[in-house]
Short mmCIF file of C-alpha atoms and ligand atoms in Angstrom, two decimals:
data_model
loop_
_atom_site.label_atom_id
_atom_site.label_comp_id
_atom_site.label_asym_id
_atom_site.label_seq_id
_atom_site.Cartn_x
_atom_site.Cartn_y
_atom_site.Cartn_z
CA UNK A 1 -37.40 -15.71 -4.28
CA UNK A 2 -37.06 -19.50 -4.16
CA UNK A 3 -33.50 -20.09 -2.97
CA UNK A 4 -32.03 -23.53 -4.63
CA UNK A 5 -31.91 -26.27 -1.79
CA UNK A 6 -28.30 -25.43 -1.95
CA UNK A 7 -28.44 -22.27 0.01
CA UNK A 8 -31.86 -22.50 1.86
CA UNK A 9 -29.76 -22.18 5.21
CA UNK A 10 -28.11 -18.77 4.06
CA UNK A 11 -30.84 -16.56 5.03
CA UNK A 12 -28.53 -13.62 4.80
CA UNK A 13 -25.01 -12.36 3.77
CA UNK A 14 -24.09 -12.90 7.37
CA UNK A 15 -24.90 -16.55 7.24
CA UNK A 16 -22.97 -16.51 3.37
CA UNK A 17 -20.09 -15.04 5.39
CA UNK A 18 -19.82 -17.73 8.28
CA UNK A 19 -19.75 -20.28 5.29
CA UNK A 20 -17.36 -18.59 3.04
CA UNK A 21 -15.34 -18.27 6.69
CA UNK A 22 -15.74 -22.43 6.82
CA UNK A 23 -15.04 -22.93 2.84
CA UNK A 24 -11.86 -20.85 2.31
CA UNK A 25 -8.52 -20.97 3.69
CA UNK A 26 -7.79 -18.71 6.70
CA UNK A 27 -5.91 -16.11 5.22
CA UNK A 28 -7.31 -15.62 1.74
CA UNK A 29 -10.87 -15.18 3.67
CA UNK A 30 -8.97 -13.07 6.04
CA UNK A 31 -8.27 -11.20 2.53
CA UNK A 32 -11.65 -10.53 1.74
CA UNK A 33 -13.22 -9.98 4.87
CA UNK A 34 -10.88 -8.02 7.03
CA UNK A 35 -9.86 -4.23 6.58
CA UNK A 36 -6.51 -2.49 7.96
CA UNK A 37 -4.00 -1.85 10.69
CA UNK A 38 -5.98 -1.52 13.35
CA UNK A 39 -9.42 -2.19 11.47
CA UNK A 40 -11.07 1.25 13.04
CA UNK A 41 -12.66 2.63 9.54
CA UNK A 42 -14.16 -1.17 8.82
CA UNK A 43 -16.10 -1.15 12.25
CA UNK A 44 -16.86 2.33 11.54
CA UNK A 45 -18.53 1.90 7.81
CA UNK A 46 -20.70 -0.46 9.78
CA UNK A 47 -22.01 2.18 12.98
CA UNK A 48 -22.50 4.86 10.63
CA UNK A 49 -24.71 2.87 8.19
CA UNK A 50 -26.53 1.44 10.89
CA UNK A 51 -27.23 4.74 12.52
CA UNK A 52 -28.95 5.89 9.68
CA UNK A 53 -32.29 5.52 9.96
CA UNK A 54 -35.33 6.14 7.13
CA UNK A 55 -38.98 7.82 8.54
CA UNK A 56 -41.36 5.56 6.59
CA UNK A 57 -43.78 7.04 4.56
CA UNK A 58 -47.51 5.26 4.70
CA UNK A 59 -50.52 4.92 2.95
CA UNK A 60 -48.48 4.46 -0.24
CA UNK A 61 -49.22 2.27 -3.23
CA UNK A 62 -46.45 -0.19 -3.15
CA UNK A 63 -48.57 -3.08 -4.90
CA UNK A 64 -46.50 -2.87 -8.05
CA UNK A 65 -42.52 -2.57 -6.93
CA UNK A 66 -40.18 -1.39 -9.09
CA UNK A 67 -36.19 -1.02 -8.56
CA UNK A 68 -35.33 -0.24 -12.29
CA UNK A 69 -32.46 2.53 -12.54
CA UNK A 70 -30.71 4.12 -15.36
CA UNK A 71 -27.36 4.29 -14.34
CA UNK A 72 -24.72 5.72 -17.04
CA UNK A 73 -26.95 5.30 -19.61
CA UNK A 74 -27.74 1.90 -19.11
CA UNK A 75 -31.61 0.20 -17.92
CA UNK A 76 -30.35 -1.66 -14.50
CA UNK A 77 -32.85 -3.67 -12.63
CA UNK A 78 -31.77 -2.92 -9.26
CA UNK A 79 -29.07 0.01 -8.22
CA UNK A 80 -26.24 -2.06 -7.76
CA UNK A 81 -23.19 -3.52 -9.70
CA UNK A 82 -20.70 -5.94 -8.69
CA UNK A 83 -17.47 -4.00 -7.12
CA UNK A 84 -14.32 -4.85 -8.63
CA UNK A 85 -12.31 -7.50 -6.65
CA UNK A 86 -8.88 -8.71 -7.39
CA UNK A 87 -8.38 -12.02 -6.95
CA UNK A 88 -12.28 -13.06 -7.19
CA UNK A 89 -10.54 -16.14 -9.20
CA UNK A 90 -9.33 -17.70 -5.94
CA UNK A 91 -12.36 -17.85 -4.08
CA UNK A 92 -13.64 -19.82 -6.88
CA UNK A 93 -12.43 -21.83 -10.08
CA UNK A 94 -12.99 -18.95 -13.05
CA UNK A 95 -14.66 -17.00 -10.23
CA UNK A 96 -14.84 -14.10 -12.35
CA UNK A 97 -16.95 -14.96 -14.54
CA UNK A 98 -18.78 -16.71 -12.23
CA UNK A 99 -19.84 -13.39 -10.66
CA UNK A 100 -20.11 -11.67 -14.21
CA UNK A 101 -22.45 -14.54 -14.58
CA UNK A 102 -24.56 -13.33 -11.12
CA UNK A 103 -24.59 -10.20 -12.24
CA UNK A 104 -26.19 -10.72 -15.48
CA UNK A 105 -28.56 -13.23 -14.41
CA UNK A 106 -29.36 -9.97 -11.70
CA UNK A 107 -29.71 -7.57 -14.89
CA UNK A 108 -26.22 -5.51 -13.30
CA UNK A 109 -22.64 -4.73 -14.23
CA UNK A 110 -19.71 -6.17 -13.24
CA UNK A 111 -17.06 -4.66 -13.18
CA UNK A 112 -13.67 -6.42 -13.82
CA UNK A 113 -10.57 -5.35 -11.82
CA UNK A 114 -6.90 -4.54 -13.15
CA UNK A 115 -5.99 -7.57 -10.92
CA UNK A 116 -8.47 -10.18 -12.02
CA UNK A 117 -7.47 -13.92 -12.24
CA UNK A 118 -9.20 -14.29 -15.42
CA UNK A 119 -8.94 -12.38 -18.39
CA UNK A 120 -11.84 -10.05 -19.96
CA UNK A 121 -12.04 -11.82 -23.21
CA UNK A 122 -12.62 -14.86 -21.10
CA UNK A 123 -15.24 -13.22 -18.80
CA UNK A 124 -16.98 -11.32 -21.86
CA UNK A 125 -17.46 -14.31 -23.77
CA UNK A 126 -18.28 -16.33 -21.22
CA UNK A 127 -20.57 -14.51 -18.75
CA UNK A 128 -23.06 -12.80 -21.34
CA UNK A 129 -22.61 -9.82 -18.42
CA UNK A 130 -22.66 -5.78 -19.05
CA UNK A 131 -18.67 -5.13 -18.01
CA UNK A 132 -17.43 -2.32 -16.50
CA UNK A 133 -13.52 -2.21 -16.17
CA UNK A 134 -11.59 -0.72 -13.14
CA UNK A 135 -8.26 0.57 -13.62
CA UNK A 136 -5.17 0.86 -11.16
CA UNK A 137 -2.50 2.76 -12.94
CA UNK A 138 0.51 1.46 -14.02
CA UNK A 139 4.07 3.00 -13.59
CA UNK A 140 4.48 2.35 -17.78
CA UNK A 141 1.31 4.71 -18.92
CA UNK A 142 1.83 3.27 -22.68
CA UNK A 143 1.41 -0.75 -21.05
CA UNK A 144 -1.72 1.09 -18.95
CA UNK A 145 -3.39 2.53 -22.30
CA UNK A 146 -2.83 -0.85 -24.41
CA UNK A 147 -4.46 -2.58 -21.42
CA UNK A 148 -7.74 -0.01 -22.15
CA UNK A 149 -7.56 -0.90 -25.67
CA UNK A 150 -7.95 -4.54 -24.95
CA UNK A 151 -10.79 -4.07 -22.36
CA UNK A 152 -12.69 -1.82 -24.19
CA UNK A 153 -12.41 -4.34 -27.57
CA UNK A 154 -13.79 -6.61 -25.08
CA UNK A 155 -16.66 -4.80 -24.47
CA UNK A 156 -16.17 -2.63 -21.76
CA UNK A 157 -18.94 0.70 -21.59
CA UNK A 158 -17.42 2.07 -18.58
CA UNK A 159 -13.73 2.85 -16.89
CA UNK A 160 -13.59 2.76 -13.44
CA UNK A 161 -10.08 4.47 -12.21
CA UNK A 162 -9.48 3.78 -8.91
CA UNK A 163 -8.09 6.73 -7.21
CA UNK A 164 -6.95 5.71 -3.44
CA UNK A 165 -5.01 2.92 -3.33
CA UNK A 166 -1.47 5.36 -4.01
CA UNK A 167 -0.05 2.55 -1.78
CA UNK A 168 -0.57 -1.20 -0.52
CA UNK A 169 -2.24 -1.00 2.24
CA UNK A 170 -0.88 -2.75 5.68
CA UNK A 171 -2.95 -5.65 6.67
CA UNK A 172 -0.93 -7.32 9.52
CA UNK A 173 -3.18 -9.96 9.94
CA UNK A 174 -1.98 -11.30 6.30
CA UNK A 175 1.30 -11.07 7.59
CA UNK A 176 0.73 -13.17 10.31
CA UNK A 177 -1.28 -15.90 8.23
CA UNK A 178 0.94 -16.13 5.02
CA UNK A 179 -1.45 -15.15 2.53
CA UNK A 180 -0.25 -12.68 0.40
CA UNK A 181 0.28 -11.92 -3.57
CA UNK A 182 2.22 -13.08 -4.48
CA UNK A 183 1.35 -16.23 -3.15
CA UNK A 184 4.01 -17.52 -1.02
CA UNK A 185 4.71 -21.69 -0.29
CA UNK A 186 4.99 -21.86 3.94
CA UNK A 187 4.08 -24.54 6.45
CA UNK A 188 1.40 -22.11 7.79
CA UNK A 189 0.21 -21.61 4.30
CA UNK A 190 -0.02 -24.78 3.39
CA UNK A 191 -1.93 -26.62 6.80
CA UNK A 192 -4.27 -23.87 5.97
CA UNK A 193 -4.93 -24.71 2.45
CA UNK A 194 -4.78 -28.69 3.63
CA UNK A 195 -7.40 -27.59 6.35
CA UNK A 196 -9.67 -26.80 3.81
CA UNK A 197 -9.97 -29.78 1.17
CA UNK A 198 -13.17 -28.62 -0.51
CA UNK A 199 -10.90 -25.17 -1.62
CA UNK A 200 -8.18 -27.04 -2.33
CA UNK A 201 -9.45 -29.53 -4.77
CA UNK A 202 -12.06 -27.60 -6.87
CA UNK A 203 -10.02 -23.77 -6.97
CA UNK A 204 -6.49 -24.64 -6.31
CA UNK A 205 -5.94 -28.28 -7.91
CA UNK A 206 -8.48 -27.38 -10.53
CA UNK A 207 -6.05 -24.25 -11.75
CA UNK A 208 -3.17 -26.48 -11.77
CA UNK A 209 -5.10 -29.03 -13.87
CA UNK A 210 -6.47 -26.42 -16.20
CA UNK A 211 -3.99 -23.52 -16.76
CA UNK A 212 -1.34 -23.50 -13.81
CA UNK A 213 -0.38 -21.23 -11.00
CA UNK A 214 -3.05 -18.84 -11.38
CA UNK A 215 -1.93 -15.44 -12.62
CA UNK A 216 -2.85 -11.63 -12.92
CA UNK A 217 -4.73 -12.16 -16.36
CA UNK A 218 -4.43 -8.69 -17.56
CA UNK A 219 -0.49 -7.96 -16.73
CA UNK A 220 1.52 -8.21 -19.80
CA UNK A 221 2.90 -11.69 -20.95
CA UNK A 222 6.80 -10.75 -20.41
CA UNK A 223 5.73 -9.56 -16.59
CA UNK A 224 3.19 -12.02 -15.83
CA UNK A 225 4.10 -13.25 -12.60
CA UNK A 226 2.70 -16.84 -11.84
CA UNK A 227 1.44 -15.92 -8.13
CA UNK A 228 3.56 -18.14 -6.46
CA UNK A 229 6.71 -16.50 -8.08
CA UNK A 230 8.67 -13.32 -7.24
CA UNK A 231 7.30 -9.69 -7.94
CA UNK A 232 5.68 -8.24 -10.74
CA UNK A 233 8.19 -5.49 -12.71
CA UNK A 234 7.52 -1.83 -11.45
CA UNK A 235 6.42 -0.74 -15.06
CA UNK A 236 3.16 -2.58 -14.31
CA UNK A 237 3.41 -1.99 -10.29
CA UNK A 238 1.14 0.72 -8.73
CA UNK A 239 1.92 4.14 -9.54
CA UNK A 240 2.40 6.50 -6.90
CA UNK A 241 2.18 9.68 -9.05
CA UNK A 242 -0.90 9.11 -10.28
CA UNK A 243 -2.50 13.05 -11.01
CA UNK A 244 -5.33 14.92 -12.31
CA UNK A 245 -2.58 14.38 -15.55
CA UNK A 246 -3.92 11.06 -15.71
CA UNK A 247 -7.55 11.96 -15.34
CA UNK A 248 -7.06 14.08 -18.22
CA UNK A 249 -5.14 11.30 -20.23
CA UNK A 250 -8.21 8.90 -19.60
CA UNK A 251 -10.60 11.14 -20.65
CA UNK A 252 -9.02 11.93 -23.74
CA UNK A 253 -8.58 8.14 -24.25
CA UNK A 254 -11.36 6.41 -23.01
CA UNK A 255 -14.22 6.94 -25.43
CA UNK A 256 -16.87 5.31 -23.07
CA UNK A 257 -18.00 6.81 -19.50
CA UNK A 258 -15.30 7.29 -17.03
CA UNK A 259 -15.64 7.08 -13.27
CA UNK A 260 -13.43 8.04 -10.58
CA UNK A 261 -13.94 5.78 -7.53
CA UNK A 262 -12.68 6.18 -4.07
CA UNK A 263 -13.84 10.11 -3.30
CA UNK A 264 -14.40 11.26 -0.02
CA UNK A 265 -14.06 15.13 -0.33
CA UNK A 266 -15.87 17.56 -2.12
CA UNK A 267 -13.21 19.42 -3.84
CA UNK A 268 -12.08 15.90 -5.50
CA UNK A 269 -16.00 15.08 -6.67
CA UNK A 270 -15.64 19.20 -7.71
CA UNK A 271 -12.84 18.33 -9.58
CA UNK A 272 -14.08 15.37 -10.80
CA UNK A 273 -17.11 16.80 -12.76
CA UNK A 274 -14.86 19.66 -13.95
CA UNK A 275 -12.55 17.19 -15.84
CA UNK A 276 -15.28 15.25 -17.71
CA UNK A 277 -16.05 12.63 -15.46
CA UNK A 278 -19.01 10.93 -15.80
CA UNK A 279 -19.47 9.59 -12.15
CA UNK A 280 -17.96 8.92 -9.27
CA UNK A 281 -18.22 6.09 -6.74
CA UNK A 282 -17.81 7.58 -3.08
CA UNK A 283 -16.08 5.11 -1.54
CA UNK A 284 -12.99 4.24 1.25
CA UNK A 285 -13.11 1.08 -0.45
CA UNK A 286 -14.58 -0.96 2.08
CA UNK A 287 -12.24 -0.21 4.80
CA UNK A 288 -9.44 -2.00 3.66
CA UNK A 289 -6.45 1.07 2.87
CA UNK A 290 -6.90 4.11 5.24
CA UNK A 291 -7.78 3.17 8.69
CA UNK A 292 -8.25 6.66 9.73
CA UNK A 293 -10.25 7.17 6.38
CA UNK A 294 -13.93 8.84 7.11
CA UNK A 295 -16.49 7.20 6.00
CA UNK A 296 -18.33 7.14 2.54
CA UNK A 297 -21.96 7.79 4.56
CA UNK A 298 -20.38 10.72 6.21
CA UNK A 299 -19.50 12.68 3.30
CA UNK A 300 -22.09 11.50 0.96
CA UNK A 301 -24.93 14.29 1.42
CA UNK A 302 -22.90 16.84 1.16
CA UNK A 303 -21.06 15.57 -1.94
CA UNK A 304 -24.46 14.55 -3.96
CA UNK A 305 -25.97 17.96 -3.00
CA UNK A 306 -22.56 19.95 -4.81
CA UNK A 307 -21.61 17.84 -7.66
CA UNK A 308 -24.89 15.68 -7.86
CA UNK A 309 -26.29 17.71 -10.86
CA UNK A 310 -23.38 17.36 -12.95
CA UNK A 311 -22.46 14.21 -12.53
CA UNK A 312 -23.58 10.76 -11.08
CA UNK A 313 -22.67 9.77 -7.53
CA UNK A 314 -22.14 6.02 -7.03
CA UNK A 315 -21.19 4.72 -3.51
CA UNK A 316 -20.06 1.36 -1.84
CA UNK A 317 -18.94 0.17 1.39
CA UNK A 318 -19.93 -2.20 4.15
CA UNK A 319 -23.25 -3.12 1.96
CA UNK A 320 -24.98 -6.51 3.79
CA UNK A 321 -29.03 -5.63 4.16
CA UNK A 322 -30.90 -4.41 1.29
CA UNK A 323 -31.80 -1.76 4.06
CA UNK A 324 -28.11 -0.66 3.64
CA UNK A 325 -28.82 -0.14 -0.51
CA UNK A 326 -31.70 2.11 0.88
CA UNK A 327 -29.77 4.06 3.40
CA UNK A 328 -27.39 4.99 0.30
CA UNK A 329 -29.61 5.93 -1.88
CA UNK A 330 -31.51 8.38 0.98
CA UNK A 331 -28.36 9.77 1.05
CA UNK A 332 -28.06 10.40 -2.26
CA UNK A 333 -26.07 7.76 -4.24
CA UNK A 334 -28.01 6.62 -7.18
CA UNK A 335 -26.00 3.40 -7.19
CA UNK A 336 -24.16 1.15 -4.73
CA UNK A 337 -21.49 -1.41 -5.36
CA UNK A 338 -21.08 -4.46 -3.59
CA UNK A 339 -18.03 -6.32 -2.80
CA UNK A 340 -17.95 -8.76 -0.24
CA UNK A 341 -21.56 -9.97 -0.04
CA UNK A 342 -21.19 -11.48 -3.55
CA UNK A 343 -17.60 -12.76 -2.72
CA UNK A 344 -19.25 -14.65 0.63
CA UNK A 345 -21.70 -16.23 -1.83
CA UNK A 346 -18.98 -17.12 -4.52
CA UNK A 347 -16.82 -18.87 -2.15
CA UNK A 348 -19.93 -21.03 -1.35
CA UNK A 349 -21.23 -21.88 -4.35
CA UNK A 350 -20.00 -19.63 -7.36
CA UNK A 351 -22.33 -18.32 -9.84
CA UNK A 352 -25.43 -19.81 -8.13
CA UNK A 353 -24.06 -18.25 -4.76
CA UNK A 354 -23.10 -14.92 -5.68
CA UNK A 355 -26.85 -15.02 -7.52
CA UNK A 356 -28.14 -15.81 -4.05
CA UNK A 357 -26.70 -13.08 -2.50
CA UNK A 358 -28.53 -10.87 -5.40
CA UNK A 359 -31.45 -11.83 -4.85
CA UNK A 360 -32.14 -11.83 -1.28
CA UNK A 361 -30.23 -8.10 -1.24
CA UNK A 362 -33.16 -7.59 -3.98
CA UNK A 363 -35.85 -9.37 -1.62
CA UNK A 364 -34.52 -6.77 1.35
CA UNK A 365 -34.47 -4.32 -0.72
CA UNK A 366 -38.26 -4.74 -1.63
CA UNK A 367 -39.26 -4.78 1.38
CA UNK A 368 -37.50 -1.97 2.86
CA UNK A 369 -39.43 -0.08 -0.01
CA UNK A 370 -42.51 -1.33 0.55
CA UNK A 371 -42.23 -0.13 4.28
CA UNK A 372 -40.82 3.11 3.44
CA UNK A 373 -43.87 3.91 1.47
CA UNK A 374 -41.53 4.01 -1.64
CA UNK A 375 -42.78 2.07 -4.88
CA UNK A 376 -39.58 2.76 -7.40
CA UNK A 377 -36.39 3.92 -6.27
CA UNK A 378 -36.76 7.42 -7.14
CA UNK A 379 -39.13 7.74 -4.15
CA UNK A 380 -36.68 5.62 -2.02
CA UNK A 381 -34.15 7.87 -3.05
CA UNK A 382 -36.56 10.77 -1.20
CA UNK A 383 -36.84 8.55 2.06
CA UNK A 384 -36.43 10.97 4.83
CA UNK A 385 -33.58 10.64 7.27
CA UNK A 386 -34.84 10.35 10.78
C1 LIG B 1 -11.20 -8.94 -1.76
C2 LIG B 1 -11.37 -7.55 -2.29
C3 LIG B 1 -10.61 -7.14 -3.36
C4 LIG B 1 -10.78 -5.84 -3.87
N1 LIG B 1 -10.07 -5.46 -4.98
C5 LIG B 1 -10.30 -4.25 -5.53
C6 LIG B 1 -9.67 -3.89 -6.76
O1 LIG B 1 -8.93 -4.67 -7.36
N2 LIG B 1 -9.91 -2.65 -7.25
C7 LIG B 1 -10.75 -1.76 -6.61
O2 LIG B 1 -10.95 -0.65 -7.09
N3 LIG B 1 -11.38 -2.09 -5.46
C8 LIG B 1 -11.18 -3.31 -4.93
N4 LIG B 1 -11.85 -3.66 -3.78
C9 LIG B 1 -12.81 -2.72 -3.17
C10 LIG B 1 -14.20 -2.94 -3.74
O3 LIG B 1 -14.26 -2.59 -5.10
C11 LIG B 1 -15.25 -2.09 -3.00
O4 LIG B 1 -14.88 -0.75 -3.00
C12 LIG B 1 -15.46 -2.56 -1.55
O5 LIG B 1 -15.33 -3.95 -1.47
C13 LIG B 1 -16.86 -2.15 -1.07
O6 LIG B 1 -17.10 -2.55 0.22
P1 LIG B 1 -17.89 -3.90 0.60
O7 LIG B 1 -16.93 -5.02 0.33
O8 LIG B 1 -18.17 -3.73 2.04
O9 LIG B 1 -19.12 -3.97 -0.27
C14 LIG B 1 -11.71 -4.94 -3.26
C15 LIG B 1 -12.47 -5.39 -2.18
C16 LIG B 1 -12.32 -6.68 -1.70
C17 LIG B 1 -13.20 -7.12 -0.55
#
């Protein structure tokens, strides 16, 4: 990897994240970066990945690398797709399909959330990427199943239902620093957003020259709240009673592979496979709704050895090394997703950054291999645990 002048001080995600931290205004990087109340399960993703630890295997071929996967039917040239993330379009102008655009250029998915800034027409035609779309449920089911229709003429292969976000989660520190959706007009808000010029000129002034106040892309017309307005209608607000009912609903509706992400117990993954899932991503999605959630590495081995045979087990959460895409596959994901590490290289230089952060997770990814004695992922995926 030759990293464009550009970036050739971002050795790592960590150094991406420091810059993003510089580029964006406080609170929408406070968004992205930051988990809940009092930020226990965020801290905790990170000791329990880095207490995992791989027993290399050596005098091992590993002249000729390989980190092809087949994941849901699809040839993927590393294990790893692009996480959903609402509001991607703020870090950057059209920042979704400037990460659909990473992702392709990586040979991955992305997958496009219910909240996205930019619509999945837009990102299909304009990224060239392999989408995947992720679904929060709305209260009007008949508004939620017109919204499949239009993602899956689109393009979409794959439905990702996100199953544990019953609630908005409470992140006080987003109280504190204004930034919220929708977006609100305050002093605070604003000296932030003037503190930050670069932001301001080429994501917010750019919207306002282009299309307006940017929007939820995918809410229907009649509801669709400009972000600095008042509150979306509850027919296309979270749903609370969101059941196996729904699974079933999907599945009889969705004609392409359905995944349930956000699992963290077996029974669920159990139950997962026994409605026709096709996957699910074991996840507490990144730290940011239960505080007092467990974490995705702790349940992860015993979930892939009950359910791993009948369906595939996806995983994300606190992803930074490609040492940390290693550790999850030991433990027997066959796939991560990554959320922030692309976002920290969006907000620094869109498609080119988020492609950055691809490609040195690929380099570390290599090279954790290489050292592990494992030449293709299926033998990375039999690293021993120390
Ligand atoms: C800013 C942000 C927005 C997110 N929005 C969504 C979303 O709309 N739907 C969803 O299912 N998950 C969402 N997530 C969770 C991610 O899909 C993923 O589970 C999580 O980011 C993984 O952890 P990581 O960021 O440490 O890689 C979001 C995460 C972030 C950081």
């Amino acid at each position: 990897m030759t990293a464009k002048p550009a970036f050739g001080h971002i050795l790592n995600v960590a150094d991406a994240r420091r810059a993003a931290a510089r580029r964006l205004p406080r609170g929408l990087f406070e968004y992205i970066d930051r988990g809940s109340e009092d930020e226990v399960a965020i801290a905790a993703n990170r000791r329990q990945l880095d207490a995992i630890r791989l027993a290399p295997k050596v005098l091992v071929d590993v002249s000729r690398p390989s980190t092809a996967v087949e994941i849901l039917g699809q040839r993927l040239s590393l294990p790893l797709v692009v996480a959903p993330t609402a509001v991607a379009g703020l870090v950057w102008h059209d920042g979704e399909i400037a990460l659909a655009k990473a992702a392709a250029q990586a040979g991955i998915p992305f997958c496009v959330s219910t909240q996205s800034i930019t619509a999945i027409e837009r990102i299909a035609a304009e990224s060239g990427a392999r989408l995947w779309f992720q679904l929060y449920v709305w209260q009007n089911r008949q508004r939620m199943l017109g919204l499949l229709d239009r993602a899956r003429a689109a393009g979409a292969e794959t439905l990702v239902l996100t199953v544990d976000t019953a609630v908005g989660p409470n992140r006080e520190y987003n109280t504190r620093n204004g930034f919220g959706i929708p977006l609100k007009a305050s002093w605070r808000a604003g000296i932030d957003v003037a503190l930050h010029p670069r932001w301001a000129i080429g994501v917010m002034l750019r919207a306002l020259a282009t299309g307006g106040v940017p929007t939820y892309a995918h809410y229907p017309e009649e509801f669709r709240t400009k972000l600095g307005r008042v509150t979306l209608s509850d027919e296309v607000a979270l749903a609370a009673d969101v059941t196996w009912e729904d699974v079933k609903l999907l599945r009889r509706h969705w004609r392409g592979k359905l995944v349930l992400k956000g699992i963290l117990r077996v029974d669920d993954a159990l139950a997962a496979a026994s409605h026709g899932c096709d996957a699910i991503v074991v996840s507490n999605h990144g730290a940011r709704n239960l505080d007092c959630a467990i974490g995705p590495t702790e349940v992860l081995p015993a979930i892939a050895d009950e359910v791993g045979d009948r369906i595939e087990i996806l995983a994300d959460g606190g992803v930074r090394r490609g040492a940390d895409i290693a550790r999850f596959l030991a433990l027997g994901a066959r796939g991560v997703l990554v959320g922030r590490a692309p976002l920290f290289g969006l907000a620094i230089g869109g498609a080119d950054g988020a492609s950055h952060i691809l490609d040195m997770l690929s380099v570390e990814l290599r090279r954790t291999m290489a050292f592990l004695g494992a030449p293709d992922i299926a033998s990375a995926a039999r690293a021993r645990l120390a």
